[in-house]
Amino acid sequence: MASRHVPNRIILTEDQVPKQWYNLRADMKELPEPLLNPGTMQPLKEEELYPVFCKELAHQELDDQTRYVDIPEEILAYYKTYRPSPLHRAYRLEEELGTPAKIYFKFEGNNTSGSHKLNSAIAQAYYAKKQGLTGLTTETGAGQWGTALAMACAHFHLPLTVYMVKGSFNQKPYRRSIIQTFGAEIIPSPSDTTNAGRAILAQSPETAGSLGCAISEAVEKAVTTEGCRYVLGSVLNQVLLHQSVIGLEAKAALELADEYPDVVIGCAGGGSNLGGLIAPFMRDKLLNRTDPRFIAVEPASCPSLTRGKYVYDFCDTAKVTPLAKMYTLGSGFIPGANHAGGLRYHGMSPILSKLYHDGLMEAVSYEQTSVFEAAAFFSAVEGIVPAPESAHAIRAAIDEALRCKGTGEAKTILFGLTGTGYFDMAAYEQYLNGSMTDIIPTDEALANYLP
Ligand SMILES: *Cc1c(COP(=O)(O)O)cnc(C)c1O
């Protein structure tokens, strides 16, 4: 058995937790391309975002300069109810794999919403409340973001309407109930409550919906309702800023253990947890202080980084959002109906897209059966049932640890365990009874949507 001088879980004390978020853009030598107004094809100005986002968040979205942003007192107080999140040393996993690698994971599933999304949800709800808004809209795919935002809005007594991708709405009745328990209204998307939804329904009445389509509906609802704004749980620069709390805590906790990662691994849907986890380590790399590897892990059925194009594209299906330069499969892309692993967004954070494009980050994709195999193995070994999304990072971390077994290298691996999988038991069931399949889109199929 490995000597265990590092505790199984490292939890920062109150005076060690970060009081500021870190804005990685302030240290990037080349910035991500700006958001464009699709009407004029000119970079968006802050004021142009005000109809959609609340003012402070519009400011954060475009602020490439401010390196550290104070976390407001109210948000720090809320963070205290479930943070700092623990950094685990995965001793049992190391032993089972027989690897000389040291494996750490930052666990973000210890709150009722069950994922890291609450870190940004509470911030976005706070700024909306502070501006005196009377309502928010959003979309949710698998349901974690809707749950986190419903929790955050309940805290600030803010009315919330959630457009939930219809497929998930039907597959995950309890996700729905949780969101409603927190007091939010939930509408399966596409719906007949918006022009965007009605147009999509007219084209394909049987569609199970998509994230891009739910975004279109939520944005339309926000801009056509007085005092209402839209919030998004991933992709945006502001979300990566809030999620930097994950990386800052992880770095401080590793320092307590006298460790520094050789490899940092995270799953990538829209890129928010990964962007947050890697931020302070990427800073070191950009400043030539250290040289860790960063690996984004995505599903083979929705491979934006590994098979998408780095171009300007819409963030939603109905093309109502600004244009973002990002790795994208095309705003009309919808992963196959059998895909159960989450991470189904067609694009990727412009910050991460730029880092990947510049060779500062790597990306891999995995088929879902191999992701669920890792999830089941990890559950049995570490006693945490991971969200399917998180299991992508687990898969990649295990493979990296097995490579170390081959080479004898005692690398330090850090991965993000973004959430728990208790609402994904239908997907686990499919894996366990052998009915889960892998469908990897052909180049021809992808070409139909690529911009
Ligand atoms: C939403 C979600 C993700 C993916 O979103 P990112 O913005 O890419 O981080 C990953 N894990 C869990 C548990 C999620 O809920």
CSV table of C-alpha atoms and ligand atoms in Angstrom, one decimal:
chain,number,residue,atom,x,y,z
A,1,MET,CA,0.0,0.0,0.0
A,2,ALA,CA,1.2,3.5,-0.9
A,3,SER,CA,2.4,5.5,2.1
A,4,ARG,CA,-0.4,7.9,2.9
A,5,HIS,CA,1.3,11.1,4.1
A,6,VAL,CA,-1.2,13.1,2.0
A,7,PRO,CA,-4.7,12.9,3.5
A,8,ASN,CA,-7.5,11.3,1.5
A,9,ARG,CA,-9.3,14.6,1.3
A,10,ILE,CA,-7.8,18.0,1.5
A,11,ILE,CA,-10.2,20.8,2.5
A,12,LEU,CA,-9.0,24.4,2.7
A,13,THR,CA,-9.7,26.4,5.8
A,14,GLU,CA,-11.8,29.5,5.7
A,15,ASP,CA,-8.8,31.8,5.4
A,16,GLN,CA,-7.3,29.7,2.6
A,17,VAL,CA,-10.3,29.8,0.3
A,18,PRO,CA,-10.1,32.2,-2.7
A,19,LYS,CA,-11.8,35.5,-2.3
A,20,GLN,CA,-11.4,36.5,-5.9
A,21,TRP,CA,-12.1,34.8,-9.2
A,22,TYR,CA,-9.2,34.6,-11.8
A,23,ASN,CA,-9.7,35.9,-15.3
A,24,LEU,CA,-7.4,33.8,-17.6
A,25,ARG,CA,-7.9,36.2,-20.5
A,26,ALA,CA,-5.7,38.8,-18.7
A,27,ASP,CA,-2.7,36.5,-19.1
A,28,MET,CA,-3.3,35.1,-22.6
A,29,LYS,CA,-0.8,36.4,-25.0
A,30,GLU,CA,-3.3,36.2,-27.8
A,31,LEU,CA,-6.9,36.7,-26.8
A,32,PRO,CA,-9.9,34.7,-28.1
A,33,GLU,CA,-11.6,36.4,-31.0
A,34,PRO,CA,-14.4,38.8,-29.9
A,35,LEU,CA,-18.1,38.0,-30.1
A,36,LEU,CA,-19.6,39.5,-33.2
A,37,ASN,CA,-23.0,41.1,-33.8
A,38,PRO,CA,-24.4,39.0,-36.6
A,39,GLY,CA,-26.2,42.0,-38.1
A,40,THR,CA,-23.1,44.2,-38.5
A,41,MET,CA,-20.3,41.6,-38.2
A,42,GLN,CA,-18.6,44.1,-35.8
A,43,PRO,CA,-17.3,43.2,-32.3
A,44,LEU,CA,-20.1,43.5,-29.8
A,45,LYS,CA,-20.1,46.4,-27.4
A,46,GLU,CA,-21.1,45.9,-23.8
A,47,GLU,CA,-24.3,47.9,-24.2
A,48,GLU,CA,-25.4,45.6,-27.0
A,49,LEU,CA,-25.5,42.8,-24.5
A,50,TYR,CA,-27.7,44.6,-22.0
A,51,PRO,CA,-31.0,43.5,-23.5
A,52,VAL,CA,-29.9,39.9,-23.0
A,53,PHE,CA,-27.6,39.8,-20.0
A,54,CYS,CA,-27.6,41.8,-16.8
A,55,LYS,CA,-25.1,44.7,-16.9
A,56,GLU,CA,-22.4,43.3,-14.5
A,57,LEU,CA,-22.3,40.0,-16.4
A,58,ALA,CA,-22.1,41.8,-19.8
A,59,HIS,CA,-19.1,43.6,-18.4
A,60,GLN,CA,-17.5,40.4,-17.2
A,61,GLU,CA,-18.1,38.9,-20.5
A,62,LEU,CA,-16.1,41.4,-22.4
A,63,ASP,CA,-13.5,42.3,-19.8
A,64,ASP,CA,-10.2,40.9,-21.0
A,65,GLN,CA,-8.1,43.0,-18.7
A,66,THR,CA,-9.0,42.6,-15.0
A,67,ARG,CA,-6.9,39.7,-13.8
A,68,TYR,CA,-8.6,39.2,-10.4
A,69,VAL,CA,-12.2,40.0,-9.7
A,70,ASP,CA,-13.4,40.3,-6.1
A,71,ILE,CA,-16.1,37.7,-5.3
A,72,PRO,CA,-19.0,39.8,-3.7
A,73,GLU,CA,-19.7,39.1,0.0
A,74,GLU,CA,-23.1,37.7,-0.7
A,75,ILE,CA,-21.6,35.1,-3.0
A,76,LEU,CA,-18.8,34.3,-0.7
A,77,ALA,CA,-21.4,33.7,2.0
A,78,TYR,CA,-23.4,31.3,-0.2
A,79,TYR,CA,-20.2,29.5,-1.3
A,80,LYS,CA,-19.6,28.8,2.4
A,81,THR,CA,-22.7,26.7,2.5
A,82,TYR,CA,-21.1,24.1,0.2
A,83,ARG,CA,-17.5,25.1,-0.4
A,84,PRO,CA,-14.6,24.7,-0.3
A,85,SER,CA,-15.0,21.5,-2.2
A,86,PRO,CA,-12.7,18.6,-1.3
A,87,LEU,CA,-9.6,17.6,-3.2
A,88,HIS,CA,-9.4,13.8,-3.1
A,89,ARG,CA,-6.4,11.7,-3.3
A,90,ALA,CA,-7.6,8.6,-5.2
A,91,TYR,CA,-5.5,6.1,-3.3
A,92,ARG,CA,-7.9,3.2,-3.9
A,93,LEU,CA,-8.0,3.9,-7.6
A,94,GLU,CA,-4.2,4.0,-7.8
A,95,GLU,CA,-4.0,0.7,-6.0
A,96,GLU,CA,-6.6,-1.0,-8.2
A,97,LEU,CA,-4.8,0.2,-11.3
A,98,GLY,CA,-1.4,-0.7,-10.0
A,99,THR,CA,-0.1,2.6,-11.2
A,100,PRO,CA,2.9,4.6,-9.8
A,101,ALA,CA,0.9,7.8,-10.8
A,102,LYS,CA,-0.6,10.0,-8.1
A,103,ILE,CA,-4.2,10.7,-8.9
A,104,TYR,CA,-6.1,13.6,-7.4
A,105,PHE,CA,-9.6,14.7,-8.2
A,106,LYS,CA,-11.5,17.9,-7.3
A,107,PHE,CA,-15.0,16.8,-6.3
A,108,GLU,CA,-17.8,19.3,-7.2
A,109,GLY,CA,-20.8,17.0,-6.5
A,110,ASN,CA,-21.2,17.9,-2.8
A,111,ASN,CA,-24.2,20.2,-3.2
A,112,THR,CA,-27.9,19.5,-3.7
A,113,SER,CA,-27.8,20.4,-7.4
A,114,GLY,CA,-25.0,17.8,-7.7
A,115,SER,CA,-22.6,19.6,-9.9
A,116,HIS,CA,-20.1,22.5,-10.3
A,117,LYS,CA,-22.8,24.6,-12.0
A,118,LEU,CA,-23.9,26.1,-8.8
A,119,ASN,CA,-20.6,28.1,-8.7
A,120,SER,CA,-21.8,30.3,-11.6
A,121,ALA,CA,-25.5,30.0,-11.0
A,122,ILE,CA,-25.3,31.8,-7.6
A,123,ALA,CA,-23.1,34.5,-9.1
A,124,GLN,CA,-25.5,35.1,-12.1
A,125,ALA,CA,-28.6,35.1,-9.8
A,126,TYR,CA,-26.8,37.6,-7.5
A,127,TYR,CA,-26.0,40.1,-10.2
A,128,ALA,CA,-29.5,39.9,-11.6
A,129,LYS,CA,-31.0,40.5,-8.2
A,130,LYS,CA,-28.7,43.4,-7.6
A,131,GLN,CA,-29.7,45.0,-10.8
A,132,GLY,CA,-33.4,44.8,-9.7
A,133,LEU,CA,-34.4,42.3,-12.4
A,134,THR,CA,-37.7,40.5,-11.9
A,135,GLY,CA,-37.1,37.3,-13.8
A,136,LEU,CA,-34.5,35.0,-15.5
A,137,THR,CA,-34.8,32.5,-18.3
A,138,THR,CA,-32.4,29.7,-19.2
A,139,GLU,CA,-32.1,26.4,-20.9
A,140,THR,CA,-31.0,23.1,-19.4
A,141,GLY,CA,-30.0,19.9,-21.2
A,142,ALA,CA,-29.4,17.0,-18.8
A,143,GLY,CA,-30.9,19.2,-16.0
A,144,GLN,CA,-27.9,20.1,-13.8
A,145,TRP,CA,-27.8,23.7,-14.8
A,146,GLY,CA,-31.5,24.1,-14.4
A,147,THR,CA,-31.3,22.6,-11.0
A,148,ALA,CA,-28.4,24.8,-9.9
A,149,LEU,CA,-30.0,27.9,-11.2
A,150,ALA,CA,-33.3,27.1,-9.6
A,151,MET,CA,-31.5,26.6,-6.3
A,152,ALA,CA,-29.7,30.0,-6.7
A,153,CYS,CA,-32.9,31.8,-7.8
A,154,ALA,CA,-34.8,30.4,-4.8
A,155,HIS,CA,-32.1,31.9,-2.6
A,156,PHE,CA,-32.6,35.4,-4.0
A,157,HIS,CA,-36.4,35.0,-4.5
A,158,LEU,CA,-36.0,35.5,-8.3
A,159,PRO,CA,-38.6,33.9,-10.7
A,160,LEU,CA,-37.1,31.5,-13.2
A,161,THR,CA,-38.3,29.9,-16.4
A,162,VAL,CA,-36.3,26.9,-17.5
A,163,TYR,CA,-36.5,25.5,-21.1
A,164,MET,CA,-35.5,21.9,-20.7
A,165,VAL,CA,-34.5,19.8,-23.8
A,166,LYS,CA,-37.6,17.6,-24.4
A,167,GLY,CA,-35.6,14.4,-24.6
A,168,SER,CA,-34.2,14.9,-21.1
A,169,PHE,CA,-37.5,16.3,-19.8
A,170,ASN,CA,-39.1,12.9,-20.6
A,171,GLN,CA,-36.2,10.8,-19.5
A,172,LYS,CA,-35.5,12.5,-16.2
A,173,PRO,CA,-38.8,13.2,-14.4
A,174,TYR,CA,-37.1,13.7,-11.1
A,175,ARG,CA,-34.8,16.3,-12.4
A,176,ARG,CA,-37.9,18.1,-13.4
A,177,SER,CA,-39.5,17.7,-10.0
A,178,ILE,CA,-36.4,19.1,-8.2
A,179,ILE,CA,-36.4,22.2,-10.4
A,180,GLN,CA,-40.1,22.7,-9.7
A,181,THR,CA,-39.5,22.0,-6.0
A,182,PHE,CA,-37.1,25.0,-5.9
A,183,GLY,CA,-40.0,27.0,-7.4
A,184,ALA,CA,-39.0,27.4,-11.0
A,185,GLU,CA,-41.2,27.0,-14.0
A,186,ILE,CA,-40.1,24.4,-16.5
A,187,ILE,CA,-41.1,24.0,-20.1
A,188,PRO,CA,-40.1,21.2,-22.5
A,189,SER,CA,-38.3,22.5,-25.5
A,190,PRO,CA,-39.1,23.0,-28.4
A,191,SER,CA,-42.4,24.5,-27.1
A,192,ASP,CA,-45.1,26.6,-28.5
A,193,THR,CA,-44.3,29.5,-26.2
A,194,THR,CA,-41.8,31.1,-28.6
A,195,ASN,CA,-41.4,31.8,-32.3
A,196,ALA,CA,-38.1,29.8,-32.3
A,197,GLY,CA,-39.8,26.8,-30.7
A,198,ARG,CA,-42.9,27.0,-33.0
A,199,ALA,CA,-40.6,27.1,-36.1
A,200,ILE,CA,-38.6,24.1,-35.0
A,201,LEU,CA,-41.8,22.2,-34.1
A,202,ALA,CA,-43.3,23.0,-37.5
A,203,GLN,CA,-40.2,21.5,-39.2
A,204,SER,CA,-39.8,18.4,-37.0
A,205,PRO,CA,-42.8,17.8,-34.7
A,206,GLU,CA,-41.2,14.7,-33.2
A,207,THR,CA,-37.9,16.2,-32.3
A,208,ALA,CA,-36.4,15.5,-28.9
A,209,GLY,CA,-35.0,19.0,-28.9
A,210,SER,CA,-31.4,20.2,-28.4
A,211,LEU,CA,-29.5,22.6,-26.3
A,212,GLY,CA,-29.1,25.0,-29.1
A,213,CYS,CA,-32.9,25.0,-29.6
A,214,ALA,CA,-33.6,25.5,-25.9
A,215,ILE,CA,-31.2,28.4,-25.8
A,216,SER,CA,-33.0,30.1,-28.7
A,217,GLU,CA,-36.3,29.8,-26.8
A,218,ALA,CA,-34.9,31.1,-23.5
A,219,VAL,CA,-33.2,34.1,-25.2
A,220,GLU,CA,-36.4,35.0,-27.0
A,221,LYS,CA,-38.4,34.7,-23.9
A,222,ALA,CA,-36.0,37.0,-22.0
A,223,VAL,CA,-35.8,39.7,-24.6
A,224,THR,CA,-39.5,39.8,-25.0
A,225,THR,CA,-40.3,40.0,-21.3
A,226,GLU,CA,-40.0,43.2,-19.3
A,227,GLY,CA,-37.4,43.1,-16.5
A,228,CYS,CA,-36.2,39.6,-17.6
A,229,ARG,CA,-32.8,38.5,-18.7
A,230,TYR,CA,-31.2,35.3,-20.0
A,231,VAL,CA,-28.4,33.4,-18.2
A,232,LEU,CA,-26.3,30.6,-19.6
A,233,GLY,CA,-24.5,27.9,-17.6
A,234,SER,CA,-21.4,27.3,-19.7
A,235,VAL,CA,-19.5,28.4,-22.8
A,236,LEU,CA,-19.4,32.1,-21.9
A,237,ASN,CA,-16.3,33.9,-20.6
A,238,GLN,CA,-18.2,35.0,-17.5
A,239,VAL,CA,-19.0,31.4,-16.6
A,240,LEU,CA,-15.4,30.4,-16.9
A,241,LEU,CA,-14.5,33.3,-14.7
A,242,HIS,CA,-16.8,32.1,-11.9
A,243,GLN,CA,-15.7,28.5,-12.3
A,244,SER,CA,-12.1,29.6,-11.7
A,245,VAL,CA,-12.9,29.0,-8.0
A,246,ILE,CA,-12.5,25.3,-8.8
A,247,GLY,CA,-8.9,25.6,-10.1
A,248,LEU,CA,-7.9,28.2,-7.4
A,249,GLU,CA,-9.0,25.9,-4.6
A,250,ALA,CA,-7.5,22.9,-6.3
A,251,LYS,CA,-4.1,24.6,-6.7
A,252,ALA,CA,-4.1,25.9,-3.0
A,253,ALA,CA,-5.0,22.4,-1.8
A,254,LEU,CA,-2.3,20.7,-3.9
A,255,GLU,CA,0.2,23.2,-2.5
A,256,LEU,CA,-0.7,22.1,1.0
A,257,ALA,CA,0.2,18.5,-0.1
A,258,ASP,CA,3.4,19.9,-1.7
A,259,GLU,CA,2.2,18.7,-5.1
A,260,TYR,CA,1.8,20.2,-8.6
A,261,PRO,CA,0.0,18.4,-11.5
A,262,ASP,CA,1.9,17.1,-14.5
A,263,VAL,CA,-1.5,16.6,-16.3
A,264,VAL,CA,-4.8,18.3,-15.7
A,265,ILE,CA,-7.8,16.5,-17.2
A,266,GLY,CA,-11.4,17.6,-17.4
A,267,CYS,CA,-14.6,16.8,-19.4
A,268,ALA,CA,-15.6,19.4,-21.9
A,269,GLY,CA,-19.2,20.2,-22.8
A,270,GLY,CA,-19.2,24.0,-23.2
A,271,GLY,CA,-15.9,24.1,-21.4
A,272,SER,CA,-16.8,25.8,-18.1
A,273,ASN,CA,-15.5,23.3,-15.5
A,274,LEU,CA,-12.4,22.6,-17.5
A,275,GLY,CA,-11.8,26.3,-18.1
A,276,GLY,CA,-12.2,26.9,-14.4
A,277,LEU,CA,-10.1,23.9,-13.3
A,278,ILE,CA,-7.1,24.7,-15.5
A,279,ALA,CA,-7.1,28.5,-15.2
A,280,PRO,CA,-4.4,29.0,-12.5
A,281,PHE,CA,-2.3,26.2,-13.9
A,282,MET,CA,-2.6,27.5,-17.4
A,283,ARG,CA,-1.5,30.9,-16.0
A,284,ASP,CA,1.7,29.3,-14.8
A,285,LYS,CA,2.2,27.8,-18.2
A,286,LEU,CA,1.6,31.0,-20.0
A,287,LEU,CA,4.1,32.8,-17.8
A,288,ASN,CA,6.6,30.0,-18.4
A,289,ARG,CA,6.7,29.0,-14.8
A,290,THR,CA,5.6,25.4,-15.2
A,291,ASP,CA,4.7,23.2,-18.1
A,292,PRO,CA,1.7,20.9,-17.3
A,293,ARG,CA,-0.4,19.2,-20.0
A,294,PHE,CA,-4.1,19.9,-20.2
A,295,ILE,CA,-6.5,17.4,-21.7
A,296,ALA,CA,-10.1,18.2,-22.7
A,297,VAL,CA,-12.3,15.0,-22.9
A,298,GLU,CA,-15.4,14.9,-25.0
A,299,PRO,CA,-17.8,12.3,-26.3
A,300,ALA,CA,-17.1,10.7,-29.6
A,301,SER,CA,-20.7,11.4,-30.5
A,302,CYS,CA,-20.4,15.2,-30.0
A,303,PRO,CA,-16.7,15.8,-30.9
A,304,SER,CA,-16.5,19.6,-31.1
A,305,LEU,CA,-12.8,20.0,-30.4
A,306,THR,CA,-11.5,16.9,-32.1
A,307,ARG,CA,-13.6,17.0,-35.2
A,308,GLY,CA,-15.2,20.4,-35.4
A,309,LYS,CA,-14.0,23.6,-37.1
A,310,TYR,CA,-12.5,26.7,-35.6
A,311,VAL,CA,-14.8,29.3,-37.1
A,312,TYR,CA,-17.4,31.9,-36.2
A,313,ASP,CA,-20.7,30.2,-35.5
A,314,PHE,CA,-24.0,30.9,-33.6
A,315,CYS,CA,-24.3,29.7,-30.1
A,316,ASP,CA,-27.8,28.4,-30.7
A,317,THR,CA,-29.9,26.7,-33.3
A,318,ALA,CA,-32.3,29.5,-34.2
A,319,LYS,CA,-29.3,31.9,-34.8
A,320,VAL,CA,-30.5,34.6,-32.4
A,321,THR,CA,-27.3,34.7,-30.3
A,322,PRO,CA,-24.1,36.6,-31.2
A,323,LEU,CA,-21.4,34.9,-33.2
A,324,ALA,CA,-18.6,33.3,-31.3
A,325,LYS,CA,-15.3,32.0,-32.8
A,326,MET,CA,-15.0,28.5,-31.4
A,327,TYR,CA,-14.6,24.9,-32.3
A,328,THR,CA,-18.0,23.9,-33.5
A,329,LEU,CA,-19.9,21.1,-35.2
A,330,GLY,CA,-22.4,23.6,-36.6
A,331,SER,CA,-25.3,25.2,-34.7
A,332,GLY,CA,-27.7,22.7,-36.2
A,333,PHE,CA,-25.8,19.7,-35.0
A,334,ILE,CA,-27.7,17.4,-32.5
A,335,PRO,CA,-25.9,14.2,-31.2
A,336,GLY,CA,-27.5,10.9,-31.9
A,337,ALA,CA,-30.6,10.0,-29.9
A,338,ASN,CA,-28.8,7.1,-28.2
A,339,HIS,CA,-26.3,9.4,-26.7
A,340,ALA,CA,-26.6,9.2,-22.9
A,341,GLY,CA,-23.3,10.7,-21.7
A,342,GLY,CA,-24.1,14.4,-21.7
A,343,LEU,CA,-21.7,17.0,-23.0
A,344,ARG,CA,-23.9,17.5,-26.0
A,345,TYR,CA,-23.3,21.1,-26.9
A,346,HIS,CA,-22.3,21.8,-30.6
A,347,GLY,CA,-19.7,24.4,-29.7
A,348,MET,CA,-17.0,25.1,-27.2
A,349,SER,CA,-15.9,28.0,-25.0
A,350,PRO,CA,-14.0,30.6,-27.1
A,351,ILE,CA,-11.3,30.8,-24.5
A,352,LEU,CA,-10.7,27.0,-24.6
A,353,SER,CA,-11.0,27.0,-28.3
A,354,LYS,CA,-8.3,29.5,-28.6
A,355,LEU,CA,-6.0,27.6,-26.2
A,356,TYR,CA,-6.6,24.4,-28.1
A,357,HIS,CA,-6.0,26.1,-31.4
A,358,ASP,CA,-2.7,27.5,-30.1
A,359,GLY,CA,-1.5,24.1,-29.0
A,360,LEU,CA,-1.7,24.9,-25.3
A,361,MET,CA,-4.3,22.2,-24.6
A,362,GLU,CA,-5.0,18.8,-26.0
A,363,ALA,CA,-8.3,17.1,-26.6
A,364,VAL,CA,-9.4,13.4,-26.8
A,365,SER,CA,-12.8,11.8,-27.4
A,366,TYR,CA,-14.2,8.6,-26.0
A,367,GLU,CA,-17.2,6.4,-26.9
A,368,GLN,CA,-19.8,6.2,-24.3
A,369,THR,CA,-19.6,2.5,-23.4
A,370,SER,CA,-16.0,3.0,-22.5
A,371,VAL,CA,-16.9,6.1,-20.5
A,372,PHE,CA,-19.6,4.2,-18.5
A,373,GLU,CA,-17.2,1.3,-18.0
A,374,ALA,CA,-14.9,3.8,-16.3
A,375,ALA,CA,-17.8,5.2,-14.3
A,376,ALA,CA,-18.9,1.8,-13.0
A,377,PHE,CA,-15.3,0.9,-12.1
A,378,PHE,CA,-14.7,4.2,-10.3
A,379,SER,CA,-18.0,3.9,-8.4
A,380,ALA,CA,-17.0,0.6,-7.0
A,381,VAL,CA,-13.5,1.7,-6.2
A,382,GLU,CA,-13.9,5.2,-4.9
A,383,GLY,CA,-17.5,5.0,-3.7
A,384,ILE,CA,-18.8,8.0,-5.7
A,385,VAL,CA,-21.2,7.5,-8.5
A,386,PRO,CA,-20.1,10.0,-11.1
A,387,ALA,CA,-22.2,12.0,-13.5
A,388,PRO,CA,-21.7,10.6,-17.1
A,389,GLU,CA,-20.1,13.9,-18.0
A,390,SER,CA,-17.6,13.6,-15.2
A,391,ALA,CA,-16.9,10.0,-16.2
A,392,HIS,CA,-15.2,11.2,-19.4
A,393,ALA,CA,-12.5,12.8,-17.3
A,394,ILE,CA,-12.3,9.6,-15.2
A,395,ARG,CA,-11.8,7.5,-18.4
A,396,ALA,CA,-9.0,9.8,-19.6
A,397,ALA,CA,-7.3,9.9,-16.1
A,398,ILE,CA,-7.4,6.1,-15.9
A,399,ASP,CA,-5.8,5.8,-19.3
A,400,GLU,CA,-3.1,8.3,-18.4
A,401,ALA,CA,-2.5,6.4,-15.1
A,402,LEU,CA,-2.3,3.1,-17.1
A,403,ARG,CA,0.3,4.7,-19.4
A,404,CYS,CA,2.3,5.6,-16.3
A,405,LYS,CA,2.1,2.0,-15.3
A,406,GLY,CA,3.7,1.1,-18.6
A,407,THR,CA,6.5,3.6,-18.4
A,408,GLY,CA,7.0,3.6,-14.6
A,409,GLU,CA,6.5,7.3,-14.3
A,410,ALA,CA,5.1,8.6,-11.1
A,411,LYS,CA,3.2,11.5,-12.7
A,412,THR,CA,0.8,13.6,-10.7
A,413,ILE,CA,-2.6,13.6,-12.4
A,414,LEU,CA,-5.4,16.0,-11.5
A,415,PHE,CA,-8.9,15.6,-12.8
A,416,GLY,CA,-12.2,17.3,-12.3
A,417,LEU,CA,-15.0,15.2,-10.9
A,418,THR,CA,-17.8,17.6,-11.8
A,419,GLY,CA,-20.8,15.9,-10.3
A,420,THR,CA,-22.8,12.9,-9.2
A,421,GLY,CA,-24.9,10.7,-11.4
A,422,TYR,CA,-27.9,9.9,-9.3
A,423,PHE,CA,-30.3,11.3,-11.9
A,424,ASP,CA,-28.5,9.3,-14.7
A,425,MET,CA,-29.4,5.8,-13.5
A,426,ALA,CA,-31.4,5.2,-16.7
A,427,ALA,CA,-28.1,5.6,-18.6
A,428,TYR,CA,-26.2,3.4,-16.1
A,429,GLU,CA,-29.0,0.8,-16.5
A,430,GLN,CA,-28.5,0.8,-20.3
A,431,TYR,CA,-24.8,0.3,-19.8
A,432,LEU,CA,-25.3,-2.5,-17.2
A,433,ASN,CA,-27.9,-4.4,-19.3
A,434,GLY,CA,-25.8,-4.1,-22.4
A,435,SER,CA,-28.2,-2.1,-24.4
A,436,MET,CA,-26.0,1.0,-24.7
A,437,THR,CA,-24.5,1.5,-28.1
A,438,ASP,CA,-21.8,3.7,-29.6
A,439,ILE,CA,-22.7,5.7,-32.7
A,440,ILE,CA,-19.9,7.8,-34.0
A,441,PRO,CA,-21.0,10.2,-36.6
A,442,THR,CA,-19.4,9.7,-40.1
A,443,ASP,CA,-17.5,12.5,-41.8
A,444,GLU,CA,-20.4,12.8,-44.2
A,445,ALA,CA,-22.9,13.1,-41.3
A,446,LEU,CA,-20.8,15.9,-39.7
A,447,ALA,CA,-20.4,17.7,-43.0
A,448,ASN,CA,-24.2,18.3,-43.1
A,449,TYR,CA,-23.9,20.7,-40.2
A,450,LEU,CA,-20.3,22.0,-40.2
A,451,PRO,CA,-20.3,25.7,-41.0
B,1,LIG,C1,-22.9,20.6,-17.3
B,1,LIG,C2,-22.0,19.6,-16.8
B,1,LIG,C3,-20.7,19.4,-17.4
B,1,LIG,C4,-20.3,20.0,-18.7
B,1,LIG,O1,-20.3,21.4,-18.7
B,1,LIG,P1,-19.0,22.3,-18.9
B,1,LIG,O2,-19.5,23.7,-19.1
B,1,LIG,O3,-18.2,21.8,-20.1
B,1,LIG,O4,-18.2,22.1,-17.6
B,1,LIG,C5,-19.9,18.5,-16.9
B,1,LIG,N1,-20.2,17.8,-15.8
B,1,LIG,C6,-21.4,18.0,-15.1
B,1,LIG,C7,-21.7,17.2,-13.9
B,1,LIG,C8,-22.3,18.9,-15.6
B,1,LIG,O5,-23.4,19.1,-15.0
